[in-house]
CSV table of C-alpha atoms and ligand atoms in Angstrom, one decimal:
chain,number,residue,atom,x,y,z
A,1,MET,CA,-9.0,37.8,-51.3
A,2,LYS,CA,-12.9,37.5,-51.0
A,3,THR,CA,-14.6,34.6,-52.9
A,4,ASN,CA,-18.1,34.4,-54.3
A,5,SER,CA,-19.3,31.1,-52.1
A,6,GLU,CA,-21.6,30.3,-55.1
A,7,ILE,CA,-18.7,30.3,-57.9
A,8,TYR,CA,-15.0,29.5,-57.1
A,9,ASN,CA,-12.1,27.8,-58.9
A,10,LEU,CA,-10.2,24.8,-57.7
A,11,THR,CA,-7.0,23.5,-59.1
A,12,VAL,CA,-7.5,19.9,-58.9
A,13,ASN,CA,-4.7,17.5,-61.0
A,14,GLY,CA,-3.4,20.5,-62.3
A,15,GLU,CA,-6.5,21.3,-64.0
A,16,THR,CA,-8.7,24.7,-63.2
A,17,HIS,CA,-12.0,23.4,-62.5
A,18,GLN,CA,-15.3,25.9,-61.6
A,19,VAL,CA,-17.4,24.8,-59.0
A,20,ARG,CA,-20.8,26.5,-59.0
A,21,ASP,CA,-23.8,26.4,-57.1
A,22,SER,CA,-22.0,25.2,-54.1
A,23,TRP,CA,-22.9,25.3,-50.2
A,24,VAL,CA,-20.2,26.9,-48.4
A,25,GLY,CA,-19.8,23.8,-45.7
A,26,GLU,CA,-19.6,21.2,-48.6
A,27,SER,CA,-16.4,19.0,-48.3
A,28,LEU,CA,-13.7,18.7,-50.7
A,29,LEU,CA,-14.4,15.1,-50.9
A,30,TYR,CA,-18.3,16.1,-51.4
A,31,VAL,CA,-17.2,18.7,-54.4
A,32,LEU,CA,-14.5,16.3,-56.2
A,33,ARG,CA,-17.0,13.3,-56.0
A,34,GLU,CA,-20.1,14.9,-56.4
A,35,ARG,CA,-19.4,18.1,-58.7
A,36,LEU,CA,-15.9,17.2,-60.4
A,37,GLY,CA,-16.7,14.1,-61.5
A,38,LEU,CA,-13.8,12.7,-60.0
A,39,PRO,CA,-15.0,9.8,-57.6
A,40,GLY,CA,-11.7,8.2,-57.0
A,41,SER,CA,-11.6,9.8,-53.5
A,42,LYS,CA,-13.7,7.5,-51.4
A,43,GLY,CA,-16.0,8.8,-48.2
A,44,ALA,CA,-16.6,6.2,-45.4
A,45,CYS,CA,-16.7,8.1,-42.1
A,46,GLU,CA,-16.4,12.1,-43.0
A,47,GLN,CA,-14.8,12.9,-39.5
A,48,GLY,CA,-11.3,12.1,-40.6
A,49,GLU,CA,-10.9,8.5,-39.2
A,50,CYS,CA,-10.6,6.1,-41.9
A,51,GLY,CA,-8.2,8.1,-44.6
A,52,SER,CA,-10.4,6.6,-47.5
A,53,CYS,CA,-10.4,10.0,-48.7
A,54,THR,CA,-6.7,11.0,-48.3
A,55,VAL,CA,-5.6,13.9,-51.0
A,56,ILE,CA,-2.6,15.7,-51.8
A,57,MET,CA,-3.0,19.3,-51.1
A,58,ASP,CA,-0.1,21.7,-51.4
A,59,GLY,CA,2.2,18.8,-51.1
A,60,GLN,CA,0.7,17.4,-47.8
A,61,ALA,CA,-1.4,14.0,-47.3
A,62,VAL,CA,-4.7,15.2,-46.0
A,63,CYS,CA,-8.4,14.1,-45.2
A,64,SER,CA,-10.2,15.6,-48.3
A,65,CYS,CA,-13.3,15.3,-45.9
A,66,LEU,CA,-12.0,17.8,-43.6
A,67,VAL,CA,-11.0,20.4,-45.9
A,68,MET,CA,-13.9,23.0,-46.6
A,69,ALA,CA,-14.0,23.2,-49.9
A,70,ALA,CA,-14.7,27.0,-50.8
A,71,THR,CA,-11.7,27.6,-48.8
A,72,ALA,CA,-9.6,25.6,-50.9
A,73,ILE,CA,-8.7,28.1,-53.6
A,74,ASP,CA,-5.3,29.1,-54.8
A,75,SER,CA,-4.2,25.3,-53.6
A,76,ASP,CA,-2.5,22.5,-55.7
A,77,ILE,CA,-5.0,19.5,-54.9
A,78,GLN,CA,-3.7,16.3,-56.2
A,79,THR,CA,-6.2,12.9,-55.8
A,80,ILE,CA,-5.9,9.5,-56.7
A,81,GLU,CA,-6.6,10.0,-60.6
A,82,SER,CA,-3.4,12.2,-60.9
A,83,LEU,CA,-1.5,9.1,-60.2
A,84,SER,CA,-2.1,6.9,-63.5
A,85,PRO,CA,-3.5,9.8,-66.3
A,86,ASN,CA,-3.3,7.3,-69.1
A,87,GLY,CA,-3.7,4.5,-67.3
A,88,VAL,CA,-0.1,3.2,-66.7
A,89,LEU,CA,-0.2,2.4,-63.0
A,90,THR,CA,2.7,3.4,-60.5
A,91,GLU,CA,4.8,0.7,-58.9
A,92,VAL,CA,2.4,1.2,-55.6
A,93,GLN,CA,-0.8,0.3,-57.4
A,94,ASN,CA,0.8,-2.5,-59.5
A,95,ALA,CA,2.5,-3.7,-56.2
A,96,PHE,CA,-0.9,-3.7,-54.3
A,97,ILE,CA,-2.5,-5.9,-57.4
A,98,THR,CA,0.5,-8.5,-57.2
A,99,GLU,CA,0.7,-8.6,-53.2
A,100,GLY,CA,-3.2,-8.9,-53.0
A,101,GLY,CA,-3.3,-5.7,-51.1
A,102,VAL,CA,-6.8,-5.0,-52.6
A,103,GLN,CA,-9.8,-6.9,-51.2
A,104,CYS,CA,-12.9,-5.0,-51.4
A,105,GLY,CA,-10.6,-2.1,-52.5
A,106,PHE,CA,-12.6,0.7,-50.8
A,107,CYS,CA,-9.5,1.8,-48.8
A,108,THR,CA,-7.1,1.4,-51.7
A,109,PRO,CA,-7.2,4.9,-53.2
A,110,GLY,CA,-6.4,6.5,-49.9
A,111,LEU,CA,-3.7,4.0,-48.8
A,112,VAL,CA,-2.1,4.4,-52.4
A,113,VAL,CA,-1.8,8.2,-52.3
A,114,ALA,CA,-0.6,7.9,-48.2
A,115,ILE,CA,2.1,5.4,-49.7
A,116,GLU,CA,2.9,7.3,-52.4
A,117,HIS,CA,3.3,10.7,-50.5
A,118,LEU,CA,5.8,8.6,-48.0
A,119,LEU,CA,7.4,7.3,-51.0
A,120,SER,CA,7.9,10.7,-52.6
A,121,GLN,CA,9.5,12.0,-48.9
A,122,ASN,CA,11.4,9.1,-48.0
A,123,SER,CA,12.3,6.6,-50.7
A,124,ASP,CA,13.7,3.8,-48.2
A,125,PRO,CA,11.3,4.0,-45.3
A,126,SER,CA,11.8,1.6,-42.1
A,127,GLU,CA,9.2,-0.6,-41.1
A,128,LEU,CA,7.9,1.8,-38.2
A,129,GLU,CA,7.8,4.7,-40.5
A,130,ILE,CA,5.6,2.7,-43.2
A,131,LYS,CA,3.3,2.0,-40.3
A,132,GLU,CA,3.1,5.6,-39.0
A,133,ALA,CA,2.6,6.7,-42.8
A,134,ILE,CA,-0.6,4.7,-42.9
A,135,SER,CA,-1.6,5.2,-39.1
A,136,GLY,CA,-4.3,7.5,-40.4
A,137,ASN,CA,-5.8,4.7,-43.3
A,138,ILE,CA,-8.3,2.0,-41.7
A,139,CYS,CA,-8.6,-1.2,-44.1
A,140,ARG,CA,-11.3,-3.7,-42.8
A,141,CYS,CA,-10.8,-6.2,-45.2
A,142,THR,CA,-6.9,-7.3,-45.5
A,143,GLY,CA,-5.8,-7.0,-41.9
A,144,TYR,CA,-2.7,-4.8,-43.5
A,145,GLY,CA,-0.1,-7.8,-43.7
A,146,ARG,CA,-0.7,-7.8,-47.5
A,147,ILE,CA,-0.6,-4.3,-47.6
A,148,PHE,CA,2.9,-3.9,-45.8
A,149,GLU,CA,4.2,-6.4,-48.6
A,150,ALA,CA,2.7,-4.3,-50.9
A,151,VAL,CA,4.8,-1.1,-49.7
A,152,GLU,CA,8.2,-3.4,-49.7
A,153,ASN,CA,7.6,-4.5,-53.3
A,154,ALA,CA,6.9,-1.3,-54.4
A,155,ILE,CA,10.3,0.3,-52.9
A,156,SER,CA,12.3,-2.7,-54.4
A,157,VAL,CA,10.7,-2.0,-57.9
A,158,ARG,CA,11.5,2.0,-57.3
A,159,LYS,CA,15.1,1.3,-56.2
A,160,ALA,CA,15.2,-1.4,-59.4
A,161,ASN,CA,14.4,1.3,-61.8
A,162,ASN,CA,16.6,4.0,-59.5
A,163,ARG,CA,13.4,5.9,-58.2
B,1,MET,CA,-23.1,33.3,-47.9
B,2,SER,CA,-19.8,34.5,-47.8
B,3,VAL,CA,-16.1,32.9,-47.7
B,4,VAL,CA,-13.2,35.0,-47.0
B,5,VAL,CA,-9.8,33.2,-47.4
B,6,PRO,CA,-7.6,36.2,-46.3
B,7,ARG,CA,-3.7,36.2,-47.0
B,8,THR,CA,-2.8,38.6,-43.9
B,9,LEU,CA,-3.9,38.6,-40.4
B,10,LYS,CA,-4.5,42.3,-41.1
B,11,ASP,CA,-7.1,41.6,-43.4
B,12,ALA,CA,-8.5,38.8,-41.7
B,13,LEU,CA,-9.0,41.1,-38.6
B,14,SER,CA,-10.7,43.3,-40.7
B,15,ALA,CA,-13.0,40.6,-42.1
B,16,THR,CA,-13.6,39.4,-38.4
B,17,ALA,CA,-14.0,43.4,-37.2
B,18,ALA,CA,-16.7,43.8,-40.3
B,19,ASN,CA,-18.3,40.1,-39.5
B,20,PRO,CA,-17.7,39.2,-36.0
B,21,SER,CA,-20.3,36.2,-35.9
B,22,ALA,CA,-18.5,34.8,-38.9
B,23,LEU,CA,-17.2,31.2,-38.6
B,24,ILE,CA,-13.2,31.2,-38.3
B,25,ILE,CA,-11.4,27.9,-39.5
B,26,GLN,CA,-7.7,26.7,-39.4
B,27,GLY,CA,-7.2,23.1,-40.2
B,28,GLY,CA,-11.1,22.1,-40.2
B,29,THR,CA,-10.0,18.8,-38.6
B,30,ASP,CA,-12.9,19.7,-35.5
B,31,LEU,CA,-15.3,22.0,-37.3
B,32,MET,CA,-15.6,20.0,-40.5
B,33,VAL,CA,-16.5,17.3,-38.5
B,34,GLU,CA,-19.4,19.1,-37.2
B,35,ILE,CA,-20.5,20.5,-40.6
B,36,ASN,CA,-20.4,17.1,-42.2
B,37,PHE,CA,-22.8,15.7,-39.3
B,38,ASN,CA,-25.0,18.8,-40.0
B,39,HIS,CA,-24.3,20.0,-36.2
B,40,ARG,CA,-23.4,23.1,-37.7
B,41,GLN,CA,-24.7,25.2,-40.9
B,42,PRO,CA,-22.1,27.9,-41.6
B,43,THR,CA,-23.0,30.7,-43.7
B,44,ASP,CA,-20.5,33.1,-43.4
B,45,VAL,CA,-17.0,31.7,-43.1
B,46,ILE,CA,-13.3,33.3,-42.5
B,47,ALA,CA,-10.8,30.9,-43.4
B,48,LEU,CA,-7.0,31.5,-41.8
B,49,ARG,CA,-5.5,28.5,-43.9
B,50,LEU,CA,-3.6,30.7,-46.3
B,51,ILE,CA,-2.1,33.3,-43.7
B,52,ASP,CA,1.6,32.3,-43.2
B,53,GLU,CA,1.9,34.6,-40.1
B,54,LEU,CA,-0.2,32.1,-38.4
B,55,ARG,CA,1.9,29.4,-39.4
B,56,THR,CA,5.3,30.4,-37.9
B,57,PHE,CA,6.7,30.2,-34.6
B,58,GLN,CA,9.6,32.6,-33.0
B,59,ILE,CA,12.5,31.8,-30.1
B,60,ASN,CA,12.0,35.5,-28.4
B,61,GLN,CA,15.5,37.2,-28.3
B,62,ASP,CA,16.7,36.3,-25.1
B,63,ASN,CA,16.3,32.5,-25.6
B,64,LYS,CA,13.5,32.5,-22.3
B,65,GLN,CA,9.8,32.1,-24.5
B,66,VAL,CA,8.6,30.4,-27.5
B,67,THR,CA,5.7,31.7,-29.4
B,68,ILE,CA,3.8,29.2,-31.5
B,69,GLY,CA,1.5,30.9,-34.4
B,70,ALA,CA,-2.4,29.8,-34.1
B,71,GLY,CA,-2.1,27.9,-37.5
B,72,LEU,CA,1.0,26.3,-36.9
B,73,PRO,CA,0.0,22.2,-37.8
B,74,TYR,CA,1.1,19.8,-35.3
B,75,GLN,CA,3.6,18.1,-37.6
B,76,THR,CA,6.2,21.1,-37.1
B,77,MET,CA,6.0,20.5,-33.3
B,78,GLU,CA,6.9,16.8,-33.5
B,79,HIS,CA,10.7,17.1,-34.8
B,80,GLY,CA,13.3,20.0,-35.2
B,81,GLU,CA,13.3,23.3,-32.9
B,82,ILE,CA,10.0,23.1,-31.2
B,83,ALA,CA,10.6,19.7,-30.2
B,84,ASN,CA,14.2,20.7,-28.8
B,85,LEU,CA,12.8,23.2,-26.6
B,86,LEU,CA,9.2,21.9,-25.8
B,87,PRO,CA,9.7,18.4,-25.6
B,88,ALA,CA,6.5,17.7,-23.5
B,89,LEU,CA,4.7,19.7,-26.3
B,90,ALA,CA,6.2,17.5,-29.2
B,91,GLN,CA,4.9,14.3,-27.4
B,92,ALA,CA,1.6,15.8,-27.1
B,93,ALA,CA,1.8,17.0,-31.2
B,94,ARG,CA,2.6,13.7,-31.9
B,95,THR,CA,-0.3,11.6,-30.1
B,96,VAL,CA,-2.9,14.0,-32.3
B,97,GLY,CA,-4.9,11.7,-34.7
B,98,SER,CA,-2.9,10.7,-37.8
B,99,PRO,CA,-0.1,12.1,-39.9
B,100,GLN,CA,-3.3,13.6,-42.0
B,101,ILE,CA,-5.0,15.3,-38.7
B,102,ARG,CA,-1.2,16.4,-37.8
B,103,ALA,CA,-0.5,17.9,-41.3
B,104,THR,CA,-3.5,20.7,-40.9
B,105,GLY,CA,-4.7,20.3,-37.0
B,106,SER,CA,-3.5,23.5,-34.8
B,107,ILE,CA,-2.8,24.5,-31.4
B,108,GLY,CA,-5.4,27.4,-32.7
B,109,GLY,CA,-8.1,25.1,-33.2
B,110,ASN,CA,-7.3,23.1,-29.8
B,111,LEU,CA,-7.9,26.3,-28.0
B,112,GLY,CA,-11.0,27.4,-30.1
B,113,THR,CA,-12.6,24.2,-29.5
B,114,CYS,CA,-11.5,23.9,-25.7
B,115,SER,CA,-11.9,20.3,-25.5
B,116,PRO,CA,-10.8,18.5,-22.2
B,117,ALA,CA,-9.3,16.1,-24.0
B,118,GLY,CA,-7.5,18.5,-26.3
B,119,ASP,CA,-3.7,17.3,-26.2
B,120,ALA,CA,-2.2,20.6,-26.7
B,121,LEU,CA,-4.2,22.3,-23.4
B,122,PRO,CA,-2.4,20.2,-20.6
B,123,VAL,CA,0.8,21.1,-22.0
B,124,LEU,CA,0.0,25.0,-22.5
B,125,SER,CA,-1.4,24.6,-19.0
B,126,ALA,CA,1.9,22.6,-16.9
B,127,LEU,CA,4.1,25.4,-18.8
B,128,ASN,CA,1.9,28.5,-17.7
B,129,GLY,CA,1.4,29.7,-21.5
B,130,THR,CA,-0.4,32.8,-22.6
B,131,VAL,CA,-2.8,32.9,-25.4
B,132,ASN,CA,-2.0,36.1,-27.6
B,133,LEU,CA,-5.3,37.5,-29.2
B,134,GLN,CA,-6.1,40.2,-31.7
B,135,LYS,CA,-8.9,42.4,-32.7
B,136,ALA,CA,-8.7,44.8,-35.7
B,137,ASP,CA,-7.9,47.6,-33.0
B,138,SER,CA,-6.8,45.7,-30.1
B,139,ALA,CA,-4.6,42.9,-28.3
B,140,ARG,CA,-4.5,41.1,-25.4
B,141,SER,CA,-2.9,38.3,-23.7
B,142,VAL,CA,-4.1,35.9,-21.3
B,143,SER,CA,-3.0,32.9,-19.0
B,144,ILE,CA,-4.2,29.8,-20.3
B,145,HIS,CA,-5.9,29.2,-17.1
B,146,ASP,CA,-8.1,32.2,-17.5
B,147,PHE,CA,-8.7,31.3,-21.0
B,148,MET,CA,-10.1,28.1,-20.4
B,149,ILE,CA,-13.4,28.6,-18.7
B,150,GLY,CA,-15.3,25.3,-19.1
B,151,VAL,CA,-16.6,22.3,-21.3
B,152,LYS,CA,-15.6,23.5,-24.8
B,153,ARG,CA,-15.8,27.0,-23.4
B,154,ASN,CA,-13.1,29.5,-23.7
B,155,SER,CA,-12.7,33.9,-23.1
B,156,ARG,CA,-12.3,34.6,-26.7
B,157,GLN,CA,-14.6,37.5,-27.4
B,158,PRO,CA,-16.4,38.0,-31.3
B,159,GLY,CA,-14.3,39.4,-33.5
B,160,GLU,CA,-11.1,38.2,-31.5
B,161,ILE,CA,-8.3,35.9,-33.4
B,162,ILE,CA,-6.2,33.8,-31.5
B,163,VAL,CA,-2.8,34.5,-33.0
B,164,SER,CA,-0.3,32.6,-31.0
B,165,THR,CA,0.4,31.1,-27.6
B,166,THR,CA,3.6,32.3,-25.9
B,167,LEU,CA,5.2,29.3,-23.6
B,168,PRO,CA,8.7,29.5,-21.6
B,169,ILE,CA,12.0,27.7,-22.2
B,170,VAL,CA,12.1,26.0,-18.8
B,171,THR,CA,15.5,24.2,-17.7
B,172,GLY,CA,14.4,20.3,-16.7
B,173,TRP,CA,12.8,17.6,-18.0
B,174,GLN,CA,9.2,17.9,-19.2
B,175,GLY,CA,7.1,14.8,-20.8
B,176,TYR,CA,3.5,14.2,-22.0
B,177,ALA,CA,1.9,10.7,-21.6
B,178,LYS,CA,-2.1,9.8,-22.7
B,179,VAL,CA,-3.8,6.9,-22.3
B,180,GLY,CA,-6.2,5.7,-25.2
B,181,VAL,CA,-7.9,2.7,-26.5
B,182,ARG,CA,-5.0,2.0,-29.1
B,183,ASN,CA,-2.1,3.6,-30.7
B,184,ALA,CA,-2.9,5.9,-33.6
B,185,MET,CA,-6.0,8.1,-34.2
B,186,VAL,CA,-7.4,8.4,-30.7
B,187,ILE,CA,-8.7,10.7,-28.4
B,188,SER,CA,-7.3,10.9,-24.8
B,189,VAL,CA,-9.3,9.0,-22.2
B,190,ALA,CA,-7.2,10.6,-19.6
B,191,SER,CA,-3.5,12.4,-19.9
B,192,CYS,CA,-0.9,13.7,-17.8
B,193,CYS,CA,1.9,16.6,-18.6
B,194,LEU,CA,4.6,16.9,-16.2
B,195,VAL,CA,7.5,19.7,-16.3
B,196,VAL,CA,10.3,20.2,-13.8
B,197,ASP,CA,11.8,23.7,-13.4
B,198,ARG,CA,15.1,23.0,-12.2
B,199,ALA,CA,16.1,26.5,-11.7
B,200,ASN,CA,13.5,27.3,-9.8
B,201,GLY,CA,13.0,24.0,-7.9
B,202,THR,CA,9.1,23.5,-8.8
B,203,ILE,CA,7.2,21.1,-10.6
B,204,SER,CA,3.9,21.6,-12.6
B,205,VAL,CA,1.3,19.0,-13.1
B,206,ALA,CA,-1.7,19.3,-15.8
B,207,LEU,CA,-3.9,16.6,-16.3
B,208,GLY,CA,-6.3,16.4,-19.7
B,209,ALA,CA,-10.2,14.7,-20.1
B,210,VAL,CA,-10.2,14.7,-16.3
B,211,GLY,CA,-12.4,17.2,-15.5
B,212,PRO,CA,-14.6,20.2,-17.5
B,213,THR,CA,-11.5,21.6,-18.3
B,214,ILE,CA,-7.5,20.8,-18.0
B,215,VAL,CA,-6.8,20.3,-14.3
B,216,ARG,CA,-4.1,21.9,-12.7
B,217,CYS,CA,-2.7,19.8,-9.6
B,218,ARG,CA,-1.2,22.6,-7.2
B,219,GLU,CA,-1.7,20.8,-3.8
B,220,THR,CA,0.3,18.0,-4.8
B,221,GLU,CA,3.2,20.3,-7.1
B,222,ALA,CA,3.5,22.1,-3.8
B,223,TRP,CA,3.4,19.2,-1.8
B,224,LEU,CA,6.4,17.3,-3.4
B,225,ALA,CA,8.3,20.5,-3.3
B,226,THR,CA,8.2,19.8,0.2
B,227,LYS,CA,9.6,16.4,-0.1
B,228,ILE,CA,12.1,16.3,-2.5
B,229,ASP,CA,14.6,19.4,-3.5
B,230,LEU,CA,13.4,19.8,-7.2
B,231,LYS,CA,16.8,21.8,-8.2
B,232,THR,CA,18.2,18.5,-8.1
B,233,LYS,CA,17.9,15.2,-9.4
B,234,SER,CA,16.8,12.9,-6.8
B,235,THR,CA,15.7,9.7,-6.7
B,236,VAL,CA,11.9,9.4,-5.7
B,237,ALA,CA,11.4,6.8,-3.1
B,238,PRO,CA,8.6,4.2,-4.2
B,239,LYS,CA,6.3,5.1,-1.0
B,240,LEU,CA,6.8,8.9,-1.7
B,241,LEU,CA,6.1,7.9,-6.0
B,242,GLN,CA,2.8,6.2,-4.3
B,243,GLU,CA,1.6,8.9,-2.6
B,244,PHE,CA,2.2,11.3,-5.3
B,245,GLY,CA,0.3,9.3,-7.9
B,246,ASP,CA,-2.6,9.1,-5.0
B,247,ARG,CA,-2.6,12.7,-4.7
B,248,ILE,CA,-2.8,13.2,-8.4
B,249,ALA,CA,-5.6,11.1,-8.8
B,250,GLU,CA,-7.4,12.7,-5.9
B,251,GLU,CA,-6.9,16.0,-7.5
B,252,SER,CA,-8.5,15.2,-10.7
B,253,ARG,CA,-12.5,15.5,-11.3
B,254,PRO,CA,-13.0,12.8,-13.8
B,255,ILE,CA,-16.9,11.4,-15.0
B,256,ASP,CA,-18.2,8.5,-16.6
B,257,ASP,CA,-18.9,8.8,-20.1
B,258,HIS,CA,-19.1,7.2,-23.9
B,259,ARG,CA,-15.0,6.9,-23.7
B,260,SER,CA,-14.3,5.5,-20.0
B,261,THR,CA,-15.2,5.5,-16.7
B,262,ALA,CA,-14.7,8.4,-13.9
B,263,ALA,CA,-12.8,5.3,-11.4
B,264,TYR,CA,-10.2,4.1,-14.4
B,265,ARG,CA,-9.6,7.8,-15.3
B,266,ARG,CA,-8.6,8.1,-11.8
B,267,HIS,CA,-6.8,4.9,-11.8
B,268,ALA,CA,-4.9,6.3,-14.9
B,269,VAL,CA,-3.7,9.7,-13.7
B,270,ALA,CA,-2.3,8.0,-10.8
B,271,VAL,CA,0.0,5.8,-13.2
B,272,LEU,CA,0.8,8.5,-16.0
B,273,SER,CA,1.6,10.7,-13.5
B,274,ARG,CA,4.1,8.4,-11.7
B,275,ARG,CA,5.5,7.5,-14.8
B,276,LEU,CA,6.6,10.6,-15.9
B,277,LEU,CA,7.9,11.8,-12.3
B,278,THR,CA,9.9,8.5,-12.5
B,279,ARG,CA,11.2,9.4,-16.3
B,280,ALA,CA,11.9,13.0,-15.1
B,281,ASN,CA,14.0,11.9,-12.3
B,282,ALA,CA,15.6,8.9,-14.4
B,283,GLN,CA,17.6,11.5,-16.8
C,301,FAD,C1,-9.6,12.0,-37.0
C,301,FAD,C2,-9.4,12.8,-35.7
C,301,FAD,C3,-8.4,12.8,-34.6
C,301,FAD,C4,-8.3,13.5,-33.8
C,301,FAD,N1,-7.6,13.6,-32.7
C,301,FAD,C5,-7.3,14.4,-31.9
C,301,FAD,C6,-6.4,14.0,-30.6
C,301,FAD,O1,-5.3,13.0,-30.8
C,301,FAD,N2,-5.9,15.1,-30.0
C,301,FAD,C7,-6.5,16.1,-30.0
C,301,FAD,O2,-6.1,17.0,-29.4
C,301,FAD,N3,-7.5,16.8,-30.7
C,301,FAD,C8,-7.7,15.6,-32.1
C,301,FAD,N4,-8.6,15.8,-32.7
C,301,FAD,C9,-9.1,17.1,-32.9
C,301,FAD,C10,-8.9,18.3,-33.6
C,301,FAD,O3,-7.9,17.7,-34.3
C,301,FAD,C11,-7.9,19.1,-33.0
C,301,FAD,O4,-8.8,19.9,-31.9
C,301,FAD,C12,-7.2,20.4,-33.8
C,301,FAD,O5,-6.4,21.1,-32.7
C,301,FAD,C13,-8.2,21.2,-34.2
C,301,FAD,O6,-7.5,22.3,-34.8
C,301,FAD,P1,-7.7,22.7,-36.2
C,301,FAD,O7,-7.0,24.0,-36.6
C,301,FAD,O8,-8.5,22.2,-37.5
C,301,FAD,O9,-9.1,23.5,-35.9
C,301,FAD,P2,-10.5,24.1,-36.5
C,301,FAD,O10,-11.4,22.7,-36.7
C,301,FAD,O11,-10.6,24.7,-37.9
C,301,FAD,O12,-11.3,25.1,-35.7
C,301,FAD,C14,-11.5,24.8,-34.1
C,301,FAD,C15,-12.3,26.0,-33.4
C,301,FAD,O13,-11.4,26.7,-33.2
C,301,FAD,C16,-11.6,28.0,-33.6
C,301,FAD,N5,-10.7,28.5,-34.5
C,301,FAD,C17,-9.5,27.9,-35.2
C,301,FAD,N6,-8.5,28.8,-35.3
C,301,FAD,C18,-8.8,29.9,-34.2
C,301,FAD,C19,-8.1,31.4,-34.5
C,301,FAD,N7,-6.9,31.1,-34.9
C,301,FAD,N8,-8.8,32.2,-33.6
C,301,FAD,C20,-10.3,31.8,-33.2
C,301,FAD,N9,-10.5,30.8,-33.3
C,301,FAD,C21,-10.3,29.8,-34.0
C,301,FAD,C22,-12.9,27.5,-34.9
C,301,FAD,O14,-13.7,28.8,-34.8
C,301,FAD,C23,-13.0,26.5,-34.2
C,301,FAD,O15,-14.4,26.4,-33.2
C,301,FAD,C24,-8.9,15.2,-34.0
C,301,FAD,C25,-9.7,15.1,-34.7
C,301,FAD,C26,-9.9,14.2,-35.9
C,301,FAD,C27,-10.9,14.6,-37.1
C,302,FES,S1,-13.8,9.9,-45.3
C,302,FES,FE1,-12.3,11.5,-44.9
C,302,FES,S2,-11.1,10.2,-43.2
C,302,FES,FE2,-12.9,8.7,-43.5
C,303,FES,S1,-9.7,-3.7,-49.0
C,303,FES,FE1,-11.5,-3.6,-47.9
C,303,FES,S2,-11.1,-1.9,-46.8
C,303,FES,FE2,-8.9,-2.4,-47.4
């Protein structure tokens, strides 16, 4: 029940990581990036507004900047790095490339995690459901049009692959 | 420095008893912003996120009340049983932040922060909700109106955990509406919850973000009850509707701040309250 705030374990992408010498107030985003060598999740606002730090925690898409890392023990955390462990991209990742959904790319990991999460729960979302699912992710470059096209593309490729 | 992540409410209450000044954290959607920006440097933390008891809700046996755990995330209130019984709460929950925020943000945290713009709070006020608090050796329930005491101030005592809120199931229309600068992810500029209790022939109207705490418009509520029979559905004449909104605006106590002006907020609550009253009588 009690965790020593200086040493605790996090389960990230199926592996147990020991976090040492950490300050209690550190966010999960900070610990992932700076202590565990997982820089895929991005930090832009650190106030829950931009979604670029989105990860899956116990099956929910959450902002890792708003999770106190030392309290995230006993949780299953999946980051963008978990999606293509052997370098084989998912349908969503491929669609972002083919549809031009990536410009500067800063928002991309958070968007991809949010969209993968949506499609894992609902394989055939409506336009409104897609908009709703990524309403917590901000992109300053694309204007979103190509991102919606990427989602549509990923959905049809997944359907063709019977997913 | 210590971080305690209890699994049961009992263990959490022992932890707060042992360290009444420790920082309580649930979803972290308010607290982590403060911590990330160095406005707060916690040393001792008690995290409630793994306590299942706080993440449930019960419909009380006689079907008259719903008790919602302080840690239940907003996303659970948007659909399903809570949404059927407490549509205004579902509508308010639906307006909070983004899916990521609604996956962890809670009523306990909204009450803990006690911002006048907190979206759950006008609903609790309009429904005359009760806040249930516990300490290791005692428990108490207070009216939402005695719980909220000022801007970001509440009557929680050190060592107390907010465990739940109890809301009555009311027959009649209820709804929540809010104005902000965009559709998603927006803190309210002004908001309104309106509840018609057909059985008792009463109406209640509570406003958010237009006063130091939620504003209950008791004068306008009493005035309207003398003008129309709230026990039955009746059309509200345009002139009456106009005066209703004007009176609501009159009862609000908004200020100018970085989000909006007092004048706009007064206008907004008049429009929102008229809109809700119209909806209430249309269905
Ligand atoms: C991007 C973003 C958008 C947001 N949008 C909205 C919005 O639209 N509407 C809105 O109302 N809010 C919004 N918020 C604020 C926040 O999400 C809500 O206030 C939410 O209800 C807080 O819940 P939490 O569980 O995350 O609280 P936490 O951050 O965990 O806690 C908040 C406070 O409550 C105390 N506390 C929490 N639980 C308990 C308990 N059980 N007992 C005693 N004290 C407790 C804590 O000590 C702390 O002081 C937003 C926040 C962000 C980051
Ligand atoms: S960095 Fe977490 S939401 Fe922006
Ligand atoms: S591609 Fe640059 S922010 Fe989205």
